[in-house]
Coordinates of C-alpha atoms in Angstrom, one line a residue:
Chain A
M1 CA 0.0 0.0 0.0
K2 CA 1.0 3.6 -0.6
A3 CA 1.6 6.0 2.3
L4 CA 1.5 9.7 2.0
V5 CA 3.3 11.9 4.5
S6 CA 2.9 15.7 4.8
V7 CA 5.8 17.8 6.2
K8 CA 6.1 21.4 7.1
R9 CA 9.1 23.7 7.2
V10 CA 9.1 25.7 10.4
A11 CA 11.4 27.7 12.6
D12 CA 13.6 25.2 14.5
Y13 CA 12.1 24.2 17.8
N14 CA 15.2 25.5 19.8
V15 CA 14.8 29.0 18.4
K16 CA 13.2 31.6 20.6
V17 CA 11.3 33.6 18.0
R18 CA 10.5 37.3 18.5
P19 CA 7.5 39.3 17.1
K20 CA 8.5 42.0 14.5
A21 CA 8.4 45.5 15.8
D22 CA 5.6 46.4 13.4
G23 CA 3.4 43.5 14.7
S24 CA 3.1 42.0 11.2
G25 CA 4.4 38.6 12.2
V26 CA 7.4 37.0 13.8
E27 CA 11.0 37.7 12.8
L28 CA 12.1 34.7 10.6
A29 CA 14.9 36.4 8.6
N30 CA 18.1 34.5 9.3
V31 CA 16.4 32.1 11.6
K32 CA 17.3 28.4 11.4
M33 CA 14.5 26.5 9.8
S34 CA 13.8 22.7 10.1
M35 CA 11.3 20.0 9.5
N36 CA 8.4 20.3 12.1
P37 CA 9.3 17.8 14.8
F38 CA 5.9 16.0 14.6
D39 CA 6.3 15.6 10.9
E40 CA 9.7 13.9 11.4
I41 CA 7.8 11.4 13.5
A42 CA 5.3 11.0 10.8
M43 CA 8.1 10.4 8.3
E44 CA 9.8 7.9 10.6
E45 CA 6.6 5.9 11.1
A46 CA 6.0 5.7 7.3
V47 CA 9.5 4.4 6.7
R48 CA 9.2 1.9 9.5
L49 CA 5.9 0.6 8.1
K50 CA 7.8 0.2 4.7
E51 CA 10.6 -1.6 6.4
R52 CA 8.1 -3.9 8.0
G53 CA 6.5 -4.6 4.6
A54 CA 3.2 -3.0 5.4
V55 CA 3.8 -0.1 3.0
T56 CA 5.3 -0.3 -0.5
E57 CA 5.8 3.3 -1.4
V58 CA 6.2 6.5 0.7
V59 CA 5.3 9.8 -0.9
V60 CA 6.2 13.0 0.9
V61 CA 4.4 16.3 0.2
S62 CA 5.0 19.8 1.5
C63 CA 3.1 23.0 0.7
G64 CA 4.8 26.4 0.7
P65 CA 7.6 28.4 -0.8
S66 CA 10.4 26.9 -2.9
Q67 CA 12.7 26.5 0.2
C68 CA 10.4 23.6 1.3
Q69 CA 12.4 21.6 -1.2
E70 CA 15.1 21.4 1.5
T71 CA 12.6 19.9 3.9
L72 CA 11.5 17.4 1.3
R73 CA 15.1 16.4 0.6
V74 CA 15.5 15.7 4.3
A75 CA 12.4 13.5 4.1
L76 CA 13.8 11.7 1.0
A77 CA 17.0 11.1 2.9
M78 CA 15.0 9.6 5.8
G79 CA 13.5 7.1 3.4
A80 CA 10.7 8.6 1.3
D81 CA 10.6 7.3 -2.3
R82 CA 9.5 10.5 -4.0
A83 CA 8.4 14.1 -3.1
I84 CA 5.8 16.6 -4.2
L85 CA 6.0 20.3 -3.5
V86 CA 2.9 22.4 -3.8
E87 CA 4.7 25.7 -4.4
T88 CA 3.0 28.9 -3.4
S89 CA 4.2 32.2 -1.8
V90 CA 0.8 32.7 -0.2
E91 CA 0.7 32.2 3.6
L92 CA -1.3 29.1 4.0
Q93 CA -3.9 28.5 6.7
P94 CA -4.6 24.8 7.7
L95 CA -7.8 24.7 5.7
A96 CA -5.9 25.7 2.6
V97 CA -3.2 23.1 3.2
A98 CA -5.9 20.5 3.9
K99 CA -7.5 21.4 0.5
L100 CA -4.2 21.1 -1.3
L101 CA -3.5 17.8 0.4
H102 CA -6.9 16.6 -0.5
A103 CA -6.2 17.3 -4.2
V104 CA -2.9 15.4 -3.9
V105 CA -4.6 12.5 -2.1
S106 CA -7.3 12.3 -4.9
R107 CA -4.5 12.0 -7.4
E108 CA -2.2 9.7 -5.5
A109 CA -4.9 7.5 -3.8
P110 CA -2.7 6.5 -0.8
Q111 CA -4.2 4.1 1.7
L112 CA -2.6 5.8 4.7
I113 CA -1.9 9.5 5.2
I114 CA 0.3 10.5 8.1
L115 CA 0.7 14.0 9.4
G116 CA 2.2 15.6 12.5
K117 CA -0.5 16.4 15.1
Q118 CA 0.5 20.1 15.0
A119 CA 3.0 22.5 13.6
I120 CA 5.1 24.2 16.3
D121 CA 4.8 27.6 14.6
D122 CA 1.0 28.1 14.3
D123 CA 0.2 25.5 17.0
S124 CA -3.2 25.0 15.2
N125 CA -3.6 21.2 15.4
Q126 CA -6.2 21.2 12.5
T127 CA -4.8 20.0 9.2
G128 CA -5.1 16.2 9.6
Q129 CA -8.6 16.4 10.9
M130 CA -9.6 18.8 8.1
L131 CA -8.1 16.6 5.4
A132 CA -9.9 13.6 6.8
A133 CA -13.2 15.5 6.7
L134 CA -12.7 16.8 3.1
A135 CA -11.7 13.3 1.9
G136 CA -14.4 11.6 3.9
L137 CA -11.9 9.4 5.6
S138 CA -11.6 8.0 9.2
Q139 CA -9.0 9.7 11.4
A140 CA -6.8 8.9 14.4
T141 CA -5.2 11.9 15.9
F142 CA -2.4 12.1 18.5
A143 CA -1.3 8.5 17.7
S144 CA 1.3 6.9 20.0
N145 CA 1.0 3.4 18.4
V146 CA 0.0 2.3 14.9
S147 CA -0.4 -1.2 13.5
I148 CA -1.9 -2.4 10.2
T149 CA -3.8 -5.6 9.9
Q150 CA -5.2 -6.3 6.4
D151 CA -7.6 -3.5 5.6
K152 CA -7.8 -2.1 9.1
L153 CA -5.6 0.2 11.1
Q154 CA -5.4 -0.1 14.9
V155 CA -4.2 3.1 16.6
T156 CA -3.6 4.0 20.2
R157 CA -4.2 7.6 20.8
E158 CA -3.1 10.0 23.6
V159 CA -6.2 11.5 25.1
D160 CA -6.7 13.7 28.2
G161 CA -7.2 10.9 30.7
G162 CA -4.7 8.4 29.3
L163 CA -4.8 6.2 26.2
E164 CA -7.6 5.2 23.8
T165 CA -7.4 2.5 21.1
L166 CA -9.4 2.7 17.8
L167 CA -9.9 0.5 14.8
L168 CA -10.2 2.4 11.5
T169 CA -11.2 1.4 8.0
L170 CA -8.5 2.2 5.4
P171 CA -7.8 4.5 3.8
A172 CA -7.3 6.6 6.9
V173 CA -5.6 9.8 8.2
V174 CA -3.2 9.5 11.2
T175 CA -1.6 12.4 13.1
T176 CA 1.4 11.7 15.2
D177 CA 2.1 12.4 18.9
L178 CA 5.6 12.7 20.2
R179 CA 5.7 9.3 21.7
L180 CA 5.0 7.4 18.5
N181 CA 8.7 6.8 17.7
E182 CA 12.2 8.3 17.7
P183 CA 13.0 9.7 14.3
R184 CA 16.3 8.5 12.7
Y185 CA 19.1 10.8 11.5
A186 CA 19.7 10.9 7.8
T187 CA 23.1 9.5 7.0
L188 CA 25.5 11.2 4.5
P189 CA 25.1 8.4 1.9
N190 CA 21.3 8.7 2.2
I191 CA 21.5 12.5 1.9
M192 CA 23.5 12.0 -1.3
K193 CA 21.0 9.4 -2.6
A194 CA 18.1 11.7 -1.8
K195 CA 19.4 14.3 -4.3
K196 CA 18.7 11.9 -7.1
K197 CA 15.2 11.0 -5.9
P198 CA 12.2 12.5 -7.9
L199 CA 10.8 15.8 -6.6
E200 CA 7.8 17.1 -8.5
I201 CA 6.6 20.7 -8.2
V202 CA 3.0 21.6 -8.7
T203 CA 1.0 24.8 -7.9
P204 CA -2.4 25.4 -6.3
E205 CA -3.6 26.5 -9.7
V206 CA -2.6 23.2 -11.3
L207 CA -4.5 21.4 -8.4
N208 CA -7.4 23.8 -8.9
V209 CA -7.4 24.8 -5.3
D210 CA -8.3 28.2 -4.0
V211 CA -6.0 29.0 -1.1
T212 CA -7.4 32.4 0.0
S213 CA -8.5 32.6 3.6
R214 CA -11.2 34.5 5.4
L215 CA -9.0 34.6 8.4
K216 CA -6.8 37.7 8.9
T217 CA -3.9 38.1 11.3
L218 CA -4.3 41.7 12.6
R219 CA -1.1 41.7 14.6
V220 CA 1.4 39.6 16.4
A221 CA 2.8 40.8 19.7
A222 CA 5.0 39.6 22.5
P223 CA 3.2 38.0 25.4
A224 CA 3.0 39.8 28.7
N225 CA 6.5 39.6 30.1
R226 CA 7.2 37.5 33.1
S227 CA 10.4 38.6 34.9
A228 CA 12.5 36.6 37.3
G229 CA 11.5 36.9 41.0
I230 CA 13.7 36.3 44.0
K231 CA 15.8 33.5 45.1
V232 CA 15.1 32.2 48.6
P233 CA 17.8 30.8 50.8
D234 CA 15.9 27.8 52.3
V235 CA 12.7 25.9 52.5
R236 CA 11.4 27.8 55.5
T237 CA 11.7 31.2 53.8
L238 CA 10.0 29.8 50.7
L239 CA 7.1 28.7 52.8
E240 CA 6.9 32.1 54.5
K241 CA 6.8 33.8 51.2
L242 CA 4.1 31.5 49.8
T243 CA 2.0 32.1 52.9
E244 CA 2.4 35.8 52.5
T245 CA 1.2 35.8 48.9
N246 CA -1.8 33.8 50.0
V247 CA -1.4 31.0 47.4
L248 CA -1.1 28.2 50.0
Chain B
M1 CA -26.2 35.9 17.2
T2 CA -26.5 32.4 18.6
I3 CA -23.6 30.4 19.8
L4 CA -23.3 26.6 19.9
V5 CA -21.0 25.2 22.6
I6 CA -20.1 21.6 22.4
A7 CA -20.2 20.1 25.9
E8 CA -17.1 18.2 27.1
H9 CA -18.1 15.1 29.1
D10 CA -17.6 11.4 29.7
N11 CA -21.3 10.4 29.3
K12 CA -21.6 10.5 33.1
A13 CA -20.5 14.0 34.2
L14 CA -20.0 17.4 32.6
A15 CA -16.3 18.3 32.4
P16 CA -15.3 21.7 34.1
A17 CA -13.7 22.9 30.8
T18 CA -17.3 23.3 29.5
L19 CA -17.8 26.1 32.0
N20 CA -14.8 28.0 30.7
T21 CA -16.0 27.5 27.2
V22 CA -19.4 28.9 28.1
A23 CA -17.6 31.9 29.6
A24 CA -15.8 32.5 26.3
A25 CA -19.2 32.3 24.6
A26 CA -20.7 34.8 27.1
K27 CA -17.9 37.3 26.2
I28 CA -18.8 37.0 22.5
G29 CA -22.4 37.8 23.4
G30 CA -25.7 36.3 22.2
D31 CA -27.9 33.3 23.0
I32 CA -25.8 30.3 24.1
H33 CA -26.9 26.7 23.2
V34 CA -25.1 23.7 24.5
L35 CA -24.9 20.4 22.6
V36 CA -24.5 17.3 24.6
A37 CA -23.7 14.4 22.2
G38 CA -23.1 10.9 23.7
Q39 CA -24.8 7.9 25.0
G40 CA -26.9 7.8 28.2
V41 CA -26.2 11.5 28.7
G42 CA -29.4 12.5 30.6
A43 CA -27.5 13.6 33.7
V44 CA -25.0 15.5 31.6
A45 CA -27.8 17.4 29.8
E46 CA -29.4 18.2 33.1
A47 CA -26.1 19.6 34.4
A48 CA -25.6 21.6 31.2
A49 CA -29.1 23.1 31.6
K50 CA -28.1 24.5 35.0
I51 CA -25.1 26.4 33.7
A52 CA -25.6 30.1 34.2
G53 CA -26.3 31.9 30.9
V54 CA -27.3 28.8 28.9
A55 CA -30.5 29.4 26.9
K56 CA -31.0 25.9 25.5
V57 CA -29.5 22.4 25.7
L58 CA -29.5 20.1 22.7
S59 CA -29.2 16.4 23.7
A60 CA -28.1 13.9 21.1
D61 CA -28.3 10.6 22.8
N62 CA -27.2 7.8 20.5
A63 CA -24.8 4.8 20.6
A64 CA -22.9 6.3 17.7
Y65 CA -21.7 9.2 19.8
A66 CA -20.7 7.1 22.9
H67 CA -17.0 7.4 22.4
Q68 CA -17.0 10.9 20.7
L69 CA -15.7 9.4 17.4
P70 CA -15.2 12.4 15.2
E71 CA -16.5 10.7 12.1
N72 CA -19.9 10.5 13.8
V73 CA -20.0 13.6 16.0
A74 CA -18.6 16.1 13.5
P75 CA -21.4 15.5 10.9
L76 CA -23.9 16.1 13.8
V77 CA -22.3 19.3 14.8
T78 CA -22.0 20.4 11.2
E79 CA -25.7 19.8 10.5
L80 CA -26.8 21.6 13.7
G81 CA -24.1 24.3 13.5
N82 CA -25.0 25.7 10.1
G83 CA -27.5 28.1 11.7
Y84 CA -25.2 29.4 14.4
S85 CA -22.8 32.4 14.3
H86 CA -20.2 30.7 16.4
I87 CA -19.4 27.0 17.3
L88 CA -17.2 26.6 20.3
A89 CA -15.5 23.7 22.0
A90 CA -12.9 23.4 24.7
A91 CA -9.4 22.8 23.5
T92 CA -9.3 19.3 25.0
S93 CA -8.3 16.2 23.2
N94 CA -11.9 15.8 22.1
G95 CA -12.4 19.3 21.1
K96 CA -9.2 19.4 19.0
N97 CA -10.2 16.1 17.5
I98 CA -13.7 16.9 16.4
L99 CA -13.9 20.7 15.7
P100 CA -11.4 21.0 12.7
R101 CA -13.6 18.3 11.0
V102 CA -16.6 20.5 11.5
A103 CA -14.8 23.6 10.2
A104 CA -13.6 21.8 7.0
A105 CA -17.2 20.5 6.4
L106 CA -18.5 24.1 6.8
D107 CA -15.6 25.3 4.6
V108 CA -14.3 27.8 7.2
D109 CA -11.0 28.3 8.9
Q110 CA -10.8 27.2 12.5
I111 CA -9.4 29.4 15.2
S112 CA -7.5 27.2 17.7
E113 CA -7.1 27.8 21.5
I114 CA -8.2 31.4 21.9
I115 CA -7.2 33.0 25.1
S116 CA -9.3 36.2 24.8
V117 CA -12.3 37.6 22.9
E118 CA -11.7 41.1 21.5
S119 CA -15.0 41.2 19.7
A120 CA -17.5 38.9 18.0
D121 CA -15.1 38.3 15.1
T122 CA -11.6 39.1 16.7
F123 CA -9.7 36.8 19.0
K124 CA -6.3 36.4 20.5
R125 CA -4.4 33.1 20.4
P126 CA -0.8 32.1 21.3
I127 CA 1.5 30.9 18.6
Y128 CA 5.1 29.6 18.6
A129 CA 4.7 27.8 21.9
G130 CA 3.3 30.9 23.5
N131 CA 6.2 33.1 22.5
A132 CA 3.9 35.4 20.5
I133 CA 0.2 36.3 20.7
A134 CA -1.6 36.6 17.4
T135 CA -4.8 38.7 17.1
V136 CA -6.9 37.2 14.4
Q137 CA -10.1 38.3 12.7
S138 CA -12.5 36.0 10.8
N139 CA -15.2 37.1 8.4
A140 CA -16.5 33.6 7.9
A141 CA -20.3 33.2 8.3
V142 CA -19.8 30.6 11.1
K143 CA -16.8 31.1 13.4
V144 CA -15.4 27.7 14.5
I145 CA -13.3 28.1 17.6
T146 CA -11.6 26.0 20.3
V147 CA -11.1 27.7 23.7
R148 CA -8.1 27.4 26.0
A149 CA -9.8 26.8 29.3
T150 CA -7.1 28.6 31.4
G151 CA -7.8 31.8 29.4
F152 CA -11.4 32.2 30.8
D153 CA -12.7 32.1 34.4
P154 CA -15.5 29.5 34.5
V155 CA -19.2 30.6 34.7
A156 CA -21.3 29.3 37.6
A157 CA -22.3 25.7 37.2
E158 CA -25.7 26.5 38.9
G159 CA -28.3 29.1 38.4
G160 CA -29.5 28.5 34.9
S161 CA -32.7 26.7 33.9
A162 CA -32.4 26.0 30.2
A163 CA -34.8 23.7 28.4
V164 CA -33.4 20.4 27.2
E165 CA -34.4 19.5 23.7
A166 CA -33.7 16.0 22.2
V167 CA -32.0 16.0 18.8
G168 CA -32.9 13.0 16.7
A169 CA -30.2 13.1 14.1
A170 CA -28.0 10.1 14.2
H171 CA -24.8 9.9 12.1
D172 CA -22.9 6.7 12.0
A173 CA -20.2 6.8 9.3
G174 CA -19.2 3.2 10.1
I175 CA -15.5 3.8 9.3
S176 CA -14.1 3.8 12.8
S177 CA -14.8 2.0 16.0
F178 CA -13.7 2.2 19.6
V179 CA -11.6 -0.8 20.9
N180 CA -10.7 0.2 24.5
E181 CA -9.2 2.8 26.8
E182 CA -6.7 2.9 29.6
L183 CA -7.4 5.9 31.8
A184 CA -5.1 6.8 34.6
K185 CA -6.8 6.6 38.0
S186 CA -6.1 9.3 40.5
D187 CA -7.7 10.7 43.7
R188 CA -5.9 14.0 43.2
P189 CA -7.6 17.0 41.5
E190 CA -7.6 17.2 37.8
L191 CA -4.4 18.7 36.4
T192 CA -6.0 21.4 34.3
A193 CA -8.4 22.5 37.0
A194 CA -6.2 22.3 40.1
K195 CA -5.4 25.4 42.2
I196 CA -2.0 24.1 43.0
V197 CA 0.2 21.9 40.7
V198 CA 3.5 20.2 41.7
S199 CA 5.5 19.1 38.7
G200 CA 8.6 16.9 38.4
G201 CA 11.2 16.7 35.6
R202 CA 14.3 14.7 34.7
G203 CA 15.8 15.7 38.1
M204 CA 13.4 13.2 39.8
Q205 CA 15.7 10.5 38.4
N206 CA 13.1 7.7 38.5
G207 CA 9.4 7.0 38.8
D208 CA 9.7 5.8 42.4
N209 CA 11.0 9.2 43.5
F210 CA 7.7 10.8 42.3
K211 CA 6.3 9.5 45.6
H212 CA 8.0 12.5 47.3
L213 CA 5.9 14.8 45.0
Y214 CA 2.7 12.8 45.6
A215 CA 3.2 13.2 49.4
L216 CA 3.7 16.9 49.0
A217 CA 0.8 17.2 46.6
D218 CA -1.6 15.3 48.9
K219 CA -0.8 17.7 51.8
L220 CA -1.4 20.7 49.5
G221 CA -4.4 19.3 47.8
A222 CA -2.5 19.7 44.6
A223 CA -2.4 17.9 41.2
V224 CA 0.9 16.4 40.0
G225 CA 2.3 17.2 36.6
A226 CA 5.5 16.4 34.7
S227 CA 7.8 17.6 32.1
R228 CA 8.3 15.8 28.8
A229 CA 11.6 14.5 30.0
A230 CA 10.0 12.7 32.9
V231 CA 7.3 11.2 30.7
D232 CA 9.7 10.1 28.0
A233 CA 11.9 8.5 30.6
G234 CA 8.9 6.5 31.7
F235 CA 8.7 8.0 35.3
V236 CA 5.0 8.9 34.9
P237 CA 2.2 8.4 32.3
N238 CA 1.8 10.9 29.4
D239 CA -1.5 12.3 30.6
M240 CA 0.6 14.1 33.3
Q241 CA 2.6 16.1 30.8
V242 CA 2.5 19.9 31.0
G243 CA 3.6 21.9 28.0
Q244 CA 3.1 22.8 24.4
T245 CA 2.2 19.2 23.5
G246 CA 0.7 18.2 26.8
K247 CA -1.7 20.1 29.0
I248 CA -1.9 23.8 29.5
V249 CA -2.3 24.8 33.2
A250 CA -2.6 28.1 34.9
P251 CA -3.0 27.4 38.7
Q252 CA -2.6 29.8 41.6
L253 CA 0.7 28.1 42.4
Y254 CA 3.0 26.0 40.2
I255 CA 5.9 24.3 41.8
A256 CA 8.5 23.1 39.3
V257 CA 10.8 20.5 40.8
G258 CA 13.9 19.3 38.9
I259 CA 12.6 20.9 35.7
S260 CA 15.1 23.0 33.6
G261 CA 12.4 25.1 31.9
A262 CA 12.6 24.4 28.2
I263 CA 10.4 26.7 25.9
Q264 CA 8.0 23.8 25.3
H265 CA 7.4 23.3 29.0
L266 CA 7.0 27.0 29.8
A267 CA 4.3 27.1 27.1
G268 CA 2.2 25.0 29.3
M269 CA 2.5 26.8 32.7
K270 CA 3.8 30.3 32.4
D271 CA 0.4 31.8 33.0
S272 CA 0.4 30.4 36.5
K273 CA -0.1 33.1 39.2
V274 CA 2.9 32.2 41.3
I275 CA 5.7 30.0 40.0
V276 CA 8.2 28.3 42.4
A277 CA 11.3 26.6 41.0
I278 CA 13.3 24.1 43.0
N279 CA 16.5 23.1 41.2
K280 CA 20.1 22.5 42.1
D281 CA 21.3 24.1 38.8
E282 CA 21.2 27.9 39.5
E283 CA 21.6 28.5 35.7
A284 CA 18.4 26.6 34.9
P285 CA 16.1 28.7 32.6
I286 CA 13.1 28.0 34.9
F287 CA 14.6 30.6 37.4
Q288 CA 14.0 33.3 34.7
V289 CA 10.3 32.9 35.1
A290 CA 10.0 31.8 38.8
D291 CA 8.7 34.2 41.4
Y292 CA 10.5 32.2 44.0
G293 CA 13.5 30.1 43.3
L294 CA 15.3 27.8 45.6
V295 CA 18.7 26.4 44.6
A296 CA 18.8 23.1 46.4
D297 CA 18.8 19.4 46.1
L298 CA 15.2 18.4 45.6
F299 CA 15.6 15.2 47.6
E300 CA 16.3 17.3 50.7
A301 CA 14.0 20.2 49.9
I302 CA 10.9 18.3 49.0
P303 CA 10.7 16.2 52.2
E304 CA 11.4 19.2 54.3
L305 CA 8.7 21.3 52.5
E306 CA 6.3 18.4 53.0
K307 CA 7.1 18.3 56.7
L308 CA 6.6 22.0 57.2
V309 CA 3.3 22.6 55.3

């Protein structure tokens, strides 16, 4: 079966981003960009399923500017067979990405679609669910364990009270939680090989998808600042201070 | 304007996050209807009808909704939601699971985890793990929104007397089924609603050492949380994780024990009223946000603190 993985290029998780002075967004010039950590996990899971023989081909797709090719090359080096870039300079909301992915899914007809549960930049946690809705597929979000048996997918999900296991009819959409697996590092030989793997570039127009949004970001500002307080010398003083502030 | 709030519940009891979500709806203004979808939800619907400010409760009682499978619940919400100006759900694992499906079916963008209502179409939400706050405006006919519970003080659970109306519509997509669940059992208060939270990190060294935190928490009537490091190391189950990818808490008092204070952890607790850090590394980033910091070995400080409170 064919698996499709969606990856996003985001500011590296270690970077402390700052809002721009004019409030139009966050400062991303000269900031280190990487593959969204949840998407690395999605990639890793697809490659493991291929190594186990449950999946025959892994297609990776990314939507965004031409620099997303770097992210796709990383995915190819991790083990994806081929890549698709939906190139656009428009800032995409999750609904637009879900529509683009839906168009790619209609064309590629994968049995399994794996996404990260959320991107660490917009923190939306929407795209996988929206794609499942548009394509009329079953969904398992926040997956921490995935197994395929014939035409069914058994997924353990991380929910508020603990864990929940579902059985889905394929094709299905899965979004990954952090505990699903530990992504591998791409080795140098694999990075070299990845340069030769096919990378197709399409546009929203070719896919016939309207990516305009009715959502507008008016401004982006820094959160209320929280400054360091005081250091106390011992437990007894700590307790006195807490009693004074009336939180105990 | 009429607002539909999706009730958060486990078929037996209404979850407190529903009260925070109704509070957000009240800030938007207009009639508030609450949808209770589940199986055997009579008591939940009655509880929802008593929430202050709720005008009507819609009760969809059907086996297809028993486990909140999004393939079944989302079409119900979509069908009912078309006449509403806003559809709100708490940003819990259920709300996050179901609502984007509703938004896509209605062909509108969803606004995730709002922390404030500026006007009926403008909201604030954190991005980049809480390192920036975005103000967003939607001109969609139906605004589909998840609400971060810690951003809104809950409305009163009593005082309302809404009518309960049964909703007949049953949607069963038949493409997913519930197998089982393993829920962590605890007598302590629920993490996201607790007034005091005591959290442990990698510095706890092992799962057994968490007993020191449990003892302290029990004396304080606190919930116990954890950093991702503690969860990944297997010290405690994942439902205790506080942070960008875990639970968001904003208690009166947050005590971080043996937690360095990575960006991803701070995203889940930096709106706490008072933060205390206990760490033997005085360079730990957690001290940059802590109101009170104690540089000490936690294995000495925690038992002593427990003895003194």
